[in-house]
Short mmCIF file of C-alpha atoms in Angstrom, two decimals:
data_model
loop_
_atom_site.label_atom_id
_atom_site.label_comp_id
_atom_site.label_asym_id
_atom_site.label_seq_id
_atom_site.Cartn_x
_atom_site.Cartn_y
_atom_site.Cartn_z
CA MET K 1 -169.52 8.93 -48.07
CA ILE K 2 -165.90 8.68 -47.02
CA GLU K 3 -165.17 12.17 -48.39
CA ALA K 4 -168.01 13.54 -46.28
CA VAL K 5 -166.67 11.94 -43.11
CA LEU K 6 -163.08 12.96 -43.78
CA SER K 7 -163.81 16.52 -44.87
CA MET K 8 -166.25 17.33 -42.08
CA GLY K 9 -164.02 15.54 -39.57
CA GLY K 10 -161.01 17.47 -40.81
CA LEU K 11 -162.88 20.77 -40.60
CA ALA K 12 -164.06 19.98 -37.09
CA LEU K 13 -160.53 18.96 -36.07
CA ALA K 14 -159.13 22.20 -37.45
CA ALA K 15 -161.78 24.22 -35.64
CA GLY K 16 -161.15 22.32 -32.41
CA LEU K 17 -157.38 22.82 -32.58
CA GLY K 18 -157.83 26.49 -33.41
CA LEU K 19 -160.16 26.97 -30.46
CA GLY K 20 -157.78 25.05 -28.20
CA PHE K 21 -154.88 27.34 -29.06
CA ALA K 22 -157.12 30.39 -28.70
CA ALA K 23 -158.25 29.18 -25.27
CA LYS K 24 -154.61 28.96 -24.16
CA LYS K 25 -153.76 32.35 -25.64
CA PHE K 26 -156.80 34.16 -24.26
CA HIS K 27 -156.80 32.36 -20.96
CA ILE K 28 -158.20 34.34 -18.04
CA GLU K 29 -157.16 33.58 -14.48
CA GLY K 30 -160.29 32.54 -12.62
CA ASP K 31 -160.79 33.06 -8.93
CA PRO K 32 -159.42 29.81 -7.34
CA LYS K 33 -161.96 30.02 -4.52
CA VAL K 34 -164.86 30.23 -6.95
CA ASP K 35 -163.37 27.48 -9.11
CA GLY K 36 -162.96 25.23 -6.05
CA LEU K 37 -166.53 25.80 -4.88
CA ALA K 38 -167.92 25.33 -8.39
CA ALA K 39 -166.07 21.99 -8.61
CA LEU K 40 -167.94 20.74 -5.52
CA LEU K 41 -171.37 21.62 -6.92
CA PRO K 42 -173.10 19.15 -9.25
CA ALA K 43 -172.83 21.49 -12.33
CA THR K 44 -176.34 20.59 -13.46
CA ASN K 45 -177.54 24.22 -13.35
CA CYS K 46 -180.99 23.19 -12.09
CA GLY K 47 -181.65 26.53 -10.37
CA ASN K 48 -183.09 24.94 -7.23
CA CYS K 49 -180.81 27.12 -5.10
CA GLY K 50 -182.41 30.24 -6.54
CA PHE K 51 -179.29 31.27 -8.49
CA PRO K 52 -179.12 31.10 -12.31
CA GLY K 53 -176.78 28.12 -12.29
CA CYS K 54 -174.08 26.41 -10.24
CA ARG K 55 -171.32 28.89 -11.06
CA PRO K 56 -173.32 31.98 -9.93
CA TYR K 57 -174.09 30.19 -6.66
CA ALA K 58 -170.38 29.44 -6.19
CA GLU K 59 -169.54 33.10 -6.92
CA ALA K 60 -172.18 34.33 -4.46
CA MET K 61 -170.85 32.05 -1.71
CA ALA K 62 -167.24 33.07 -2.42
CA LYS K 63 -168.09 36.78 -2.29
CA GLY K 64 -170.13 36.28 0.86
CA GLU K 65 -173.36 37.47 -0.76
CA THR K 66 -175.09 34.40 0.63
CA THR K 67 -174.31 32.64 3.89
CA ASN K 68 -176.70 29.79 3.30
CA ILE K 69 -174.47 27.04 1.96
CA GLY K 70 -177.21 24.43 2.18
CA LEU K 71 -179.25 25.55 -0.82
CA CYS K 72 -178.06 22.85 -3.19
CA SER K 73 -180.62 20.05 -2.82
CA PRO K 74 -179.20 17.82 -5.57
CA GLY K 75 -175.83 18.11 -3.84
CA GLY K 76 -177.34 17.18 -0.55
CA VAL K 77 -175.76 17.10 2.90
CA GLU K 78 -172.40 15.77 1.66
CA THR K 79 -171.91 18.72 -0.72
CA MET K 80 -172.91 21.17 2.00
CA GLU K 81 -170.37 19.69 4.40
CA LYS K 82 -167.61 19.82 1.78
CA ILE K 83 -168.44 23.47 1.04
CA ALA K 84 -168.38 24.20 4.76
CA ALA K 85 -164.95 22.56 5.01
CA MET K 86 -163.63 24.56 2.04
CA LEU K 87 -164.95 27.89 3.31
CA GLY K 88 -163.90 27.12 6.88
CA ILE K 89 -167.36 27.65 8.42
CA GLU K 90 -169.76 25.52 10.41
CA PRO K 91 -172.08 23.16 8.50
CA VAL K 92 -175.66 24.46 8.44
CA GLU K 93 -178.93 22.72 9.15
CA MET K 94 -180.04 20.89 6.10
CA GLU K 95 -182.81 18.42 5.55
CA ALA K 96 -181.17 15.03 5.06
CA ASP K 97 -182.09 13.62 1.72
CA THR K 98 -183.66 10.24 2.36
CA GLY K 99 -184.87 9.66 -1.14
CA PRO K 100 -187.93 10.62 -3.17
CA LYS K 101 -191.21 10.98 -1.33
CA VAL K 102 -194.88 11.31 -2.10
CA ALA K 103 -197.82 12.52 -0.04
CA PHE K 104 -200.06 9.91 1.56
CA VAL K 105 -203.51 10.41 3.07
CA ARG K 106 -204.50 8.23 6.02
CA GLU K 107 -208.00 7.64 4.82
CA GLU K 108 -209.41 6.43 8.17
CA GLU K 109 -208.82 9.91 9.60
CA CYS K 110 -209.91 11.85 6.52
CA ILE K 111 -213.03 13.96 7.10
CA GLY K 112 -213.61 14.86 3.44
CA CYS K 113 -213.12 18.63 3.66
CA THR K 114 -211.42 19.01 0.19
CA ALA K 115 -208.91 21.52 1.58
CA CYS K 116 -205.98 19.46 0.29
CA ILE K 117 -207.59 19.04 -3.12
CA LYS K 118 -207.80 22.81 -3.46
CA ALA K 119 -204.17 23.16 -2.40
CA CYS K 120 -202.66 20.61 -4.77
CA PRO K 121 -201.08 22.41 -7.75
CA VAL K 122 -200.97 19.29 -9.93
CA ASP K 123 -204.41 17.89 -9.07
CA ALA K 124 -202.93 14.70 -7.68
CA ILE K 125 -205.60 14.24 -4.98
CA ILE K 126 -208.96 12.70 -5.80
CA GLY K 127 -212.05 12.80 -3.67
CA ALA K 128 -215.18 14.80 -3.09
CA ASN K 129 -216.93 16.61 -0.26
CA LYS K 130 -217.67 14.31 2.69
CA GLN K 131 -215.90 11.46 0.92
CA SER K 132 -212.47 10.07 1.69
CA HIS K 133 -209.57 11.62 -0.25
CA THR K 134 -206.53 9.87 -1.61
CA VAL K 135 -203.31 10.90 -3.35
CA ILE K 136 -202.42 9.49 -6.75
CA ALA K 137 -198.76 8.70 -6.06
CA ASP K 138 -197.68 8.84 -9.73
CA MET K 139 -198.82 12.44 -10.05
CA CYS K 140 -197.56 13.76 -6.73
CA THR K 141 -194.55 16.08 -7.07
CA ALA K 142 -193.87 16.16 -3.29
CA CYS K 143 -194.27 19.91 -3.07
CA LYS K 144 -195.89 19.50 0.41
CA ALA K 145 -198.58 22.10 -0.29
CA CYS K 146 -201.31 19.73 0.93
CA ILE K 147 -199.85 19.05 4.39
CA LYS K 148 -200.65 22.41 6.02
CA PRO K 149 -204.29 22.82 4.92
CA CYS K 150 -205.38 19.46 6.36
CA PRO K 151 -207.40 20.19 9.54
CA VAL K 152 -206.90 16.70 11.01
CA ASP K 153 -203.23 16.31 10.00
CA CYS K 154 -203.80 13.05 8.19
CA ILE K 155 -201.38 13.66 5.32
CA GLU K 156 -197.76 12.62 5.62
CA MET K 157 -194.80 12.26 3.27
CA VAL K 158 -193.79 8.66 2.75
CA ALA K 159 -190.87 7.29 0.83
CA VAL K 160 -191.60 6.04 -2.66
CA PRO K 161 -191.44 2.24 -2.55
CA VAL K 162 -188.56 1.00 -4.65
CA THR K 163 -189.86 -1.18 -7.45
CA VAL K 164 -188.32 -2.44 -10.64
CA TYR K 165 -189.59 0.70 -12.34
CA SER K 166 -188.25 3.21 -9.83
CA TRP K 167 -184.84 1.74 -8.85
CA MET K 168 -181.82 3.99 -9.50
CA TRP K 169 -178.04 3.69 -9.08
CA SER K 170 -176.67 5.14 -5.86
CA LYS K 171 -174.43 8.19 -6.00
CA PRO K 172 -170.70 7.55 -6.49
CA GLU K 173 -168.66 7.57 -3.29
CA ASN K 174 -166.57 10.65 -3.96
CA SER K 175 -168.10 12.63 -6.80
CA ALA K 176 -165.97 15.79 -6.31
CA SER K 177 -162.76 13.85 -6.89
CA LEU K 178 -163.87 12.95 -10.40
CA HIS K 179 -163.03 16.45 -11.62
CA MET W 1 -165.62 48.89 -57.54
CA THR W 2 -169.14 50.20 -58.12
CA ASP W 3 -170.25 46.60 -57.76
CA PHE W 4 -168.98 46.56 -54.18
CA ILE W 5 -170.49 49.92 -53.33
CA LEU W 6 -173.79 48.71 -54.72
CA ILE W 7 -173.59 45.57 -52.59
CA LEU W 8 -172.89 47.66 -49.50
CA VAL W 9 -175.75 50.06 -50.17
CA SER W 10 -178.03 47.14 -50.88
CA THR W 11 -177.28 45.21 -47.71
CA ILE W 12 -177.14 48.20 -45.40
CA PHE W 13 -180.19 50.14 -46.55
CA VAL W 14 -182.28 48.56 -49.28
CA ASN W 15 -182.32 44.89 -48.31
CA ASN W 16 -181.52 45.37 -44.68
CA PHE W 17 -181.26 41.98 -43.01
CA VAL W 18 -183.28 42.91 -39.95
CA LEU W 19 -185.94 45.23 -41.33
CA THR W 20 -186.46 43.82 -44.80
CA LYS W 21 -185.46 40.16 -44.54
CA PHE W 22 -186.57 39.86 -40.88
CA LEU W 23 -183.50 37.87 -39.84
CA GLY W 24 -181.74 38.34 -36.52
CA ILE W 25 -184.74 39.70 -34.62
CA CYS W 26 -183.72 38.09 -31.33
CA PRO W 27 -180.57 40.11 -30.65
CA PHE W 28 -182.23 43.08 -32.36
CA LEU W 29 -184.82 43.17 -29.59
CA GLY W 30 -182.58 41.78 -26.88
CA VAL W 31 -179.48 43.94 -27.08
CA SER W 32 -181.12 47.21 -28.07
CA LYS W 33 -181.89 48.47 -24.58
CA LYS W 34 -178.77 50.63 -24.31
CA VAL W 35 -176.70 52.24 -27.02
CA GLU W 36 -173.32 51.16 -25.56
CA THR W 37 -174.26 47.47 -25.57
CA ALA W 38 -175.67 47.89 -29.08
CA VAL W 39 -172.35 49.31 -30.27
CA GLY W 40 -170.43 46.45 -28.66
CA MET W 41 -172.77 43.90 -30.20
CA THR W 42 -172.30 45.54 -33.59
CA TYR W 43 -168.54 45.02 -33.44
CA SER W 44 -168.93 41.32 -32.68
CA VAL W 45 -171.64 40.75 -35.27
CA VAL W 46 -169.76 42.56 -38.06
CA PHE W 47 -166.63 40.59 -37.22
CA VAL W 48 -168.46 37.25 -37.10
CA MET W 49 -170.54 37.88 -40.21
CA THR W 50 -167.65 39.03 -42.38
CA LEU W 51 -165.37 36.19 -41.37
CA ALA W 52 -168.19 33.66 -41.45
CA SER W 53 -169.23 34.56 -44.99
CA ALA W 54 -165.61 34.50 -46.16
CA ILE W 55 -164.76 31.14 -44.55
CA ALA W 56 -168.10 29.63 -45.50
CA TRP W 57 -167.53 30.67 -49.11
CA LEU W 58 -164.12 29.00 -49.01
CA ALA W 59 -165.61 25.85 -47.48
CA GLU W 60 -168.32 25.73 -50.15
CA GLU W 61 -165.85 26.33 -52.97
CA LEU W 62 -163.01 24.08 -51.80
CA ILE W 63 -164.74 21.28 -49.86
CA LEU W 64 -168.47 21.02 -50.43
CA ALA W 65 -168.81 21.67 -54.15
CA PRO W 66 -165.83 19.61 -55.42
CA LEU W 67 -166.79 16.59 -53.32
CA GLY W 68 -170.51 16.91 -54.08
CA LEU W 69 -171.39 17.43 -50.42
CA GLU W 70 -173.92 20.25 -50.84
CA TYR W 71 -176.32 18.42 -48.55
CA LEU W 72 -173.87 19.04 -45.69
CA ARG W 73 -173.94 22.79 -46.23
CA THR W 74 -176.04 23.66 -43.17
CA ILE W 75 -173.97 21.54 -40.79
CA CYS W 76 -170.69 22.76 -42.21
CA PHE W 77 -171.69 26.43 -42.04
CA ILE W 78 -172.99 26.09 -38.48
CA LEU W 79 -169.69 24.45 -37.48
CA ILE W 80 -167.75 27.37 -38.92
CA ILE W 81 -170.05 29.95 -37.32
CA ALA W 82 -170.00 28.25 -33.91
CA ALA W 83 -166.20 28.08 -33.89
CA LEU W 84 -165.96 31.75 -34.91
CA VAL W 85 -168.40 32.82 -32.21
CA GLN W 86 -166.51 30.87 -29.57
CA PHE W 87 -163.32 32.56 -30.68
CA THR W 88 -165.00 35.98 -30.59
CA GLU W 89 -166.32 35.27 -27.11
CA MET W 90 -162.82 34.43 -25.87
CA VAL W 91 -161.35 37.57 -27.40
CA ILE W 92 -164.05 39.81 -25.93
CA HIS W 93 -163.80 38.13 -22.51
CA LYS W 94 -160.09 38.88 -22.49
CA THR W 95 -160.10 42.37 -23.93
CA SER W 96 -163.26 43.83 -22.45
CA PRO W 97 -164.85 41.98 -19.49
CA ILE W 98 -167.36 44.82 -19.11
CA LEU W 99 -168.64 44.37 -22.65
CA TYR W 100 -168.61 40.62 -22.07
CA SER W 101 -170.92 40.87 -19.05
CA ALA W 102 -173.06 43.52 -20.75
CA LEU W 103 -173.68 41.30 -23.76
CA GLY W 104 -174.27 38.31 -21.50
CA ILE W 105 -176.02 35.43 -23.19
CA TYR W 106 -176.48 37.30 -26.49
CA LEU W 107 -172.85 36.79 -27.45
CA PRO W 108 -173.00 32.97 -27.72
CA LEU W 109 -176.47 33.42 -29.20
CA ILE W 110 -174.85 34.91 -32.30
CA THR W 111 -174.24 31.25 -33.20
CA THR W 112 -177.98 30.67 -33.54
CA ASN W 113 -178.59 34.05 -35.12
CA CYS W 114 -180.31 33.30 -38.40
CA CYS W 115 -178.70 36.44 -39.81
CA VAL W 116 -175.25 34.84 -39.82
CA LEU W 117 -176.31 31.52 -41.32
CA GLY W 118 -178.58 33.46 -43.69
CA VAL W 119 -175.77 35.55 -45.10
CA ALA W 120 -173.61 32.48 -45.63
CA ILE W 121 -176.35 30.61 -47.47
CA LEU W 122 -177.46 33.66 -49.48
CA ASN W 123 -173.89 34.04 -50.72
CA VAL W 124 -174.09 30.54 -52.12
CA GLN W 125 -177.51 31.13 -53.64
CA LYS W 126 -176.46 34.36 -55.31
CA GLU W 127 -173.26 32.71 -56.59
CA HIS W 128 -171.05 35.53 -55.36
CA SER W 129 -167.30 35.60 -55.88
CA PHE W 130 -165.06 35.53 -52.82
CA LEU W 131 -164.69 39.30 -52.62
CA GLN W 132 -168.39 39.85 -53.26
CA ALA W 133 -169.24 37.34 -50.54
CA SER W 134 -167.00 39.00 -47.97
CA ILE W 135 -168.35 42.46 -48.77
CA TYR W 136 -171.90 41.09 -48.65
CA GLY W 137 -171.20 39.67 -45.20
CA ALA W 138 -169.61 42.89 -43.99
CA GLY W 139 -172.49 44.94 -45.39
CA ALA W 140 -175.06 42.68 -43.75
CA GLY W 141 -173.27 43.05 -40.43
CA ILE W 142 -173.03 46.83 -40.78
CA GLY W 143 -176.71 46.99 -41.75
CA PHE W 144 -177.62 44.92 -38.69
CA GLY W 145 -175.48 47.16 -36.51
CA LEU W 146 -176.91 50.34 -37.98
CA VAL W 147 -180.46 49.26 -37.29
CA LEU W 148 -179.50 47.95 -33.84
CA ILE W 149 -177.95 51.27 -32.81
CA LEU W 150 -180.82 53.27 -34.31
CA PHE W 151 -183.33 51.14 -32.47
CA ALA W 152 -181.34 51.35 -29.23
CA GLY W 153 -181.45 55.12 -29.44
CA MET W 154 -185.17 54.99 -30.15
CA ARG W 155 -185.82 52.69 -27.21
CA GLU W 156 -183.87 54.85 -24.81
CA ARG W 157 -186.09 57.76 -25.83
CA ILE W 158 -189.26 55.69 -25.62
CA ASP W 159 -188.37 54.63 -22.08
CA LEU W 160 -188.49 58.26 -21.04
CA SER W 161 -191.74 59.08 -22.82
CA ASP W 162 -195.29 58.82 -21.62
CA VAL W 163 -196.24 55.38 -22.94
CA PRO W 164 -199.71 54.02 -22.05
CA ALA W 165 -199.41 51.37 -19.35
CA LEU W 166 -200.82 48.72 -21.66
CA LEU W 167 -198.06 49.19 -24.21
CA LYS W 168 -195.07 49.69 -21.89
CA GLY W 169 -192.02 47.53 -22.58
CA SER W 170 -192.17 44.92 -25.34
CA PRO W 171 -195.40 46.05 -27.09
CA ILE W 172 -194.21 49.58 -27.81
CA SER W 173 -190.80 48.23 -28.84
CA LEU W 174 -192.34 45.87 -31.38
CA ILE W 175 -194.60 48.62 -32.73
CA SER W 176 -191.60 50.94 -33.09
CA ALA W 177 -189.64 48.20 -34.84
CA GLY W 178 -192.50 47.84 -37.31
CA LEU W 179 -192.57 51.58 -37.92
CA LEU W 180 -188.79 51.60 -38.43
CA SER W 181 -189.20 48.77 -40.91
CA LEU W 182 -191.86 50.80 -42.76
CA ALA W 183 -189.47 53.75 -42.85
CA PHE W 184 -186.73 51.63 -44.39
CA MET W 185 -189.16 50.60 -47.12
CA GLY W 186 -188.52 54.05 -48.51
CA PHE W 187 -185.16 52.76 -49.75
CA SER W 188 -186.67 49.97 -51.84
CA GLY W 189 -185.98 50.05 -55.53
CA ILE W 190 -182.68 51.93 -55.29
CA VAL W 191 -180.68 48.77 -55.84
CA LYS W 192 -182.10 45.55 -57.14
#
């Protein structure tokens, strides 16, 4: 048991040291602008911005291939403002992130047309023709596809009520400075 | 000496890792769109496979077998291969950024290439000596590269031919790979 731990640990240590030296020897100077922008982004590579990762988005912004600096929704308004400060441009319009939302049907106004049911990609709305519809909040992904088709505009996005099951830590004050 | 030549002929033609053992199909299909990328990939794979089989043999002989840790073989070999691939990636990034961006994700994917782990484990199974193991690894890499470049050339030609719309792209590539595999069956029996 102890030989296994020591030998594998020793091998891993040797590999790590070797790679560390190699990283120093084969170091490539990165673009400081791209590195700075990439440090501001959350580095989760979620792809929400449309780019294949946080680094490609940083590269595109640095090269000027994209002028929309508000594409990072996990980063939110704070990240967008920091990027704007770093690039020296005006902050853009960005939807303020007020927390997770779900769709909600005001059932008194619902006329039972099933247009929203047909629009929902995850089948989160239940109801039938001429009967009141309602959204199952647990299944709603907040894609907002149901809001447009409603002829009486009775669907709205409401904040998810914070319960014991849905409470989360708030974001750290200054996440970019952690790098 | 003949022993080594036999090993080389065996791994490159008769028991080709891609067409006979069906290992390493992912980069085989992924990097074979252009001949230049295939050539670049061949260099990296030959380098990784030769070094990996040599170092893995040493690890098996000096660490795993004496301490009775054969059950850790897979982990140990993957550690060695991953470190080698990382090193190769750094070298390629420094020496040839064009090749680096051409290979893209397939360079770090050499770590998960079953070809590389396969050659390391087969060396242990066949109880090769150190020199035999290294030549086996080199031969396997060269065989992989040979088939990769052949297939890249084939695919470039296929792209320009009149392929039925139903079979365009992956289907005709897979069919061609199967036909190439059948062709390589002609070598069977030359070396055991």
